[in-house]
Tab-separated table of C-alpha atoms in Angstrom:
chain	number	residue	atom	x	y	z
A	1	UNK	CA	96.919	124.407	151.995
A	2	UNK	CA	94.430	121.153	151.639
A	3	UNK	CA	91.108	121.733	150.222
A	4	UNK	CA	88.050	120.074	152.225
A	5	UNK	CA	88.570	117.118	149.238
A	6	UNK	CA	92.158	116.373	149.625
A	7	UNK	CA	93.465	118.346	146.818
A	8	UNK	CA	95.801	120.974	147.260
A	9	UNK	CA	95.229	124.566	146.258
A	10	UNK	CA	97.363	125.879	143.336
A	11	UNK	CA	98.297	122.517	141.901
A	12	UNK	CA	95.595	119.800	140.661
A	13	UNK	CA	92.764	122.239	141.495
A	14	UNK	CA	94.051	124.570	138.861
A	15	UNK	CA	94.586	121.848	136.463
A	16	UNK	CA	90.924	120.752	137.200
A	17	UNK	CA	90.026	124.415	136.125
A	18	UNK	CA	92.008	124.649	133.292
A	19	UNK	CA	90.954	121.140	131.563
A	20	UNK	CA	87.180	122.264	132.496
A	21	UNK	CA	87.963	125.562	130.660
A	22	UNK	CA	89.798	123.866	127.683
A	23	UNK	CA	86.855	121.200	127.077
A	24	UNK	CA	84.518	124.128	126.981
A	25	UNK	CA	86.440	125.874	124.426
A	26	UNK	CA	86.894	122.677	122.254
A	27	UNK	CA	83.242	122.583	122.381
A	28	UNK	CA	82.371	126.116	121.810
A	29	UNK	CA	84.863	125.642	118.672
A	30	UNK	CA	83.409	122.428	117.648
A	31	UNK	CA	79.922	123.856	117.413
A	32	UNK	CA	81.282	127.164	115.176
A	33	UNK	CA	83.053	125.362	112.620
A	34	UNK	CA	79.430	123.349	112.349
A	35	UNK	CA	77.810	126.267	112.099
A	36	UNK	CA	79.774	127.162	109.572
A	37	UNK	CA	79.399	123.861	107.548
A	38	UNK	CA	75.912	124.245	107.476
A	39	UNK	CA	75.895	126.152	104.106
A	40	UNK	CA	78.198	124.212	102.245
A	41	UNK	CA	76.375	120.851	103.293
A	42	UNK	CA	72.707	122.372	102.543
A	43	UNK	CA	74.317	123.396	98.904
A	44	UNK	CA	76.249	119.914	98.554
A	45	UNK	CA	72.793	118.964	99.370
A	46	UNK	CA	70.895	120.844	97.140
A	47	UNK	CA	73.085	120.419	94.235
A	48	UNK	CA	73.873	116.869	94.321
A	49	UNK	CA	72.081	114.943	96.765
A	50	UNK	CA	68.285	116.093	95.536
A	51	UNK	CA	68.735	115.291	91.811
A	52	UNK	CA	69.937	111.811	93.181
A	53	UNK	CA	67.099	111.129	95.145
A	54	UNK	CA	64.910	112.657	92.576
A	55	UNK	CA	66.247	109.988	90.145
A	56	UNK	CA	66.435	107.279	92.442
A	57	UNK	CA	62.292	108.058	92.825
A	58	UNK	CA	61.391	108.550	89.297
A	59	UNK	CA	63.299	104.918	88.770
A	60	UNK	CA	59.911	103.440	90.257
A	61	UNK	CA	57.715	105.779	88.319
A	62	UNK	CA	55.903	104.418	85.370
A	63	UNK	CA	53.006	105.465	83.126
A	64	UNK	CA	50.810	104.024	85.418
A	65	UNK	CA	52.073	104.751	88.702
A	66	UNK	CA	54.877	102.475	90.974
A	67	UNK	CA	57.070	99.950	88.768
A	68	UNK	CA	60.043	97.710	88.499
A	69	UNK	CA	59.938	98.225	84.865
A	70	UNK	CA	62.731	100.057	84.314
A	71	UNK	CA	65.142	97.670	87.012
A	72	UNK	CA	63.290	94.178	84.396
A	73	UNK	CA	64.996	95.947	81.695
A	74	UNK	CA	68.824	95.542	83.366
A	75	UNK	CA	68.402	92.056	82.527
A	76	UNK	CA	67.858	92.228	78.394
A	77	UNK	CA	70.751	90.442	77.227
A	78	UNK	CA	72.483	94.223	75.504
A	79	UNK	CA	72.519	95.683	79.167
A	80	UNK	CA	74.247	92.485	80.597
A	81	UNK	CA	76.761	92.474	78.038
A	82	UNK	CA	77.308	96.134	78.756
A	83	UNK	CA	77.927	95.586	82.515
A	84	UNK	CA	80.245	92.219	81.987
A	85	UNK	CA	82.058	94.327	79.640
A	86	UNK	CA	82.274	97.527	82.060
A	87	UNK	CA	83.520	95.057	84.798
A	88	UNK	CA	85.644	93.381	82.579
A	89	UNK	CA	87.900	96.475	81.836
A	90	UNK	CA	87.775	97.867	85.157
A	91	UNK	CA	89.027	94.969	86.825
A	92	UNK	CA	91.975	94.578	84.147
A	93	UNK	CA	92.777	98.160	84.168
A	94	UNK	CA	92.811	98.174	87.936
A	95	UNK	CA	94.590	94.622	87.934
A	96	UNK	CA	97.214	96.270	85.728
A	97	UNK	CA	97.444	99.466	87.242
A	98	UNK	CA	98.481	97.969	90.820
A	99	UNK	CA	100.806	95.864	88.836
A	100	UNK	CA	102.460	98.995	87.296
A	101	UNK	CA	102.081	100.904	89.690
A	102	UNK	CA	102.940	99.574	93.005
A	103	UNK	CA	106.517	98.762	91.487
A	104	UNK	CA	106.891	102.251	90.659
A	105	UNK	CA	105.708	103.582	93.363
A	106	UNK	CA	108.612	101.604	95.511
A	107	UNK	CA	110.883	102.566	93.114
A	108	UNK	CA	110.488	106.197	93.697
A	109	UNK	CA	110.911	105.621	97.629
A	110	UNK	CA	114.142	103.273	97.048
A	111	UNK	CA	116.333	105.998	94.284
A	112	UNK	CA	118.256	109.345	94.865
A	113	UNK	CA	116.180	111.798	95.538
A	114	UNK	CA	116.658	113.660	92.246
A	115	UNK	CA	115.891	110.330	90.381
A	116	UNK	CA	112.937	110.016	92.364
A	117	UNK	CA	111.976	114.090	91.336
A	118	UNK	CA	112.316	113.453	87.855
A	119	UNK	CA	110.198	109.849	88.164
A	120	UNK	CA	107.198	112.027	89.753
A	121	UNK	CA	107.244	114.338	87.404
A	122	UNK	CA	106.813	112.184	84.846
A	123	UNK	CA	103.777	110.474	87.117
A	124	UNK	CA	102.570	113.753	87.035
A	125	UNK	CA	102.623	115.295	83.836
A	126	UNK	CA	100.085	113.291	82.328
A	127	UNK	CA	97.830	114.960	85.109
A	128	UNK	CA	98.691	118.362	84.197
A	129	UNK	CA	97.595	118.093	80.673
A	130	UNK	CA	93.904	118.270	79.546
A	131	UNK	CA	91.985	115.075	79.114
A	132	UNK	CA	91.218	115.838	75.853
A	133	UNK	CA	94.447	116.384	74.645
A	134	UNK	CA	95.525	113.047	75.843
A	135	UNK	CA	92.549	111.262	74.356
A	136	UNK	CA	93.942	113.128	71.217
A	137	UNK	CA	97.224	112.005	71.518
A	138	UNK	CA	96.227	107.919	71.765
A	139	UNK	CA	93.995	109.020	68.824
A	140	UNK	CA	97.224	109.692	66.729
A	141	UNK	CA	99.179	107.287	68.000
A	142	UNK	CA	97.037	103.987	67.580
A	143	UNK	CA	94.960	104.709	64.565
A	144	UNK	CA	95.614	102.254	61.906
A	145	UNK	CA	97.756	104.786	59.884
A	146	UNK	CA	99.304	105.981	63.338
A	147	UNK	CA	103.001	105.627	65.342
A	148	UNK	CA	102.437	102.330	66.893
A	149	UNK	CA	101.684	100.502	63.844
A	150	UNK	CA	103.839	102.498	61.284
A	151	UNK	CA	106.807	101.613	63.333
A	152	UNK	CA	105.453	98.124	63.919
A	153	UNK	CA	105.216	97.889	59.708
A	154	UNK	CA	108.377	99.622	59.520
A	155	UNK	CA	110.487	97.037	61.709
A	156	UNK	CA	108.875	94.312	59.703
A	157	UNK	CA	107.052	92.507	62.530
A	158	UNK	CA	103.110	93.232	61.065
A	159	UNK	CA	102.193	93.612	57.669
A	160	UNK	CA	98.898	95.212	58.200
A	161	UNK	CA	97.935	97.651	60.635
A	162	UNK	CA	96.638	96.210	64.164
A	163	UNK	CA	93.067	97.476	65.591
A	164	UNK	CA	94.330	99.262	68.389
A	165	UNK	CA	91.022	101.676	68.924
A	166	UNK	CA	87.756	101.925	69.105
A	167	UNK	CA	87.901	98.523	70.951
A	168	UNK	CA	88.702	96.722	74.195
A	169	UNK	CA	92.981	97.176	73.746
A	170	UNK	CA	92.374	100.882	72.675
A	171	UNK	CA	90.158	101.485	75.779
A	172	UNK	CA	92.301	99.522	78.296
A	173	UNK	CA	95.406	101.996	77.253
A	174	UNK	CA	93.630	104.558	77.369
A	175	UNK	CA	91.755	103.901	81.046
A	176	UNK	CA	95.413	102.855	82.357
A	177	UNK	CA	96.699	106.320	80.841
A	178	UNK	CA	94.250	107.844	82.993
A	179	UNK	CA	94.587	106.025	86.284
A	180	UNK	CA	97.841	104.874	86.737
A	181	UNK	CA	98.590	108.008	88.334
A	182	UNK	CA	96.226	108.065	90.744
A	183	UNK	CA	97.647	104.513	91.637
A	184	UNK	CA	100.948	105.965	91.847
A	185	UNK	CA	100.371	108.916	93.913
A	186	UNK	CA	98.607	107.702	97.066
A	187	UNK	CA	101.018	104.494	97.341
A	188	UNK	CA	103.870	107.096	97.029
């Protein structure tokens, strides 16, 4: 049978029904999961939005009212030094990082798939172990009495210890420590 506008009963009016039905659903869903985001955005926004804004505010806030004061003071020579320095080391560490990185990350996709196992896990473990004891470990290796340099000594190719912490080299192995994984794992 033809309905009065040409389609025909059972076939494309019933699909019309059941897409009408389904995009009513989709929305009915759509507006329950927001409903339930509400609460986790209002404490996202409570928690960590406010105290933003709040400091973003009392940035302009001086003894006597609205300033730039504290935005003049970004320019003393110590703070630009700071930030050149900052910028410095992320750019090298991130620099070095894809340079590491990517490479490995290839190689993992190109070996047997046991190779490539044992290559992520060793991506890996220096994610599974506490910051601190990592920080640690670089402590004990690169002091000036540490591995790196006694077995630089030892082979004869320094004859005093190297400053390997508490410096730009120190900070740079330690950053690149940290981070190469997370270079690793998303190109993987």
């Amino acid at each position: 049978a033809v309905l009065g506008d040409g389609r025909t009963q059972g076939g494309r009016a019933t699909a019309d029904v059941n897409a009408g039905g389904y995009h009513a659903a989709e929305r009915r869903e759509r507006l329950l999961l927001t409903t339930l985001a509400w609460p986790g955005l209002a404490l996202i926004g409570t928690v960590a939005l406010a105290p933003i804004a709040w400091l973003f505010w009392m940035s302009f806030q001086g003894k006597s009212g609205f300033t730039l004061e504290h935005y003049e003071r970004l320019l003393d020579e110590n703070y630009v030094l700071t930030l050149k320095t900052t910028f410095e080391l992320s750019f090298l560490v991130t620099a070095i990082s894809i340079a590491l990185g990517y490479p490995l990350a290839y190689l993992i996709t190109q070996v047997r798939p046991r190779l490539a196992a044992l290559l992520m896990l060793l991506v890996l473990f220096p994610v599974w172990t506490s910051l601190l004891v990592r920080c640690y470990a670089w402590l004990v290796l690169l002091q000036r009495r540490g591995v790196v340099n006694s077995w630089l000594q030892d082979l004869g190719i320094i004859d005093a210890p190297l400053r390997l912490m508490h410096n730009f080299t120190g900070t740079t192995i330690g950053m690149l420590h940290i981070m190469l994984p997370f270079m690793v794992l998303p190109l993987y």
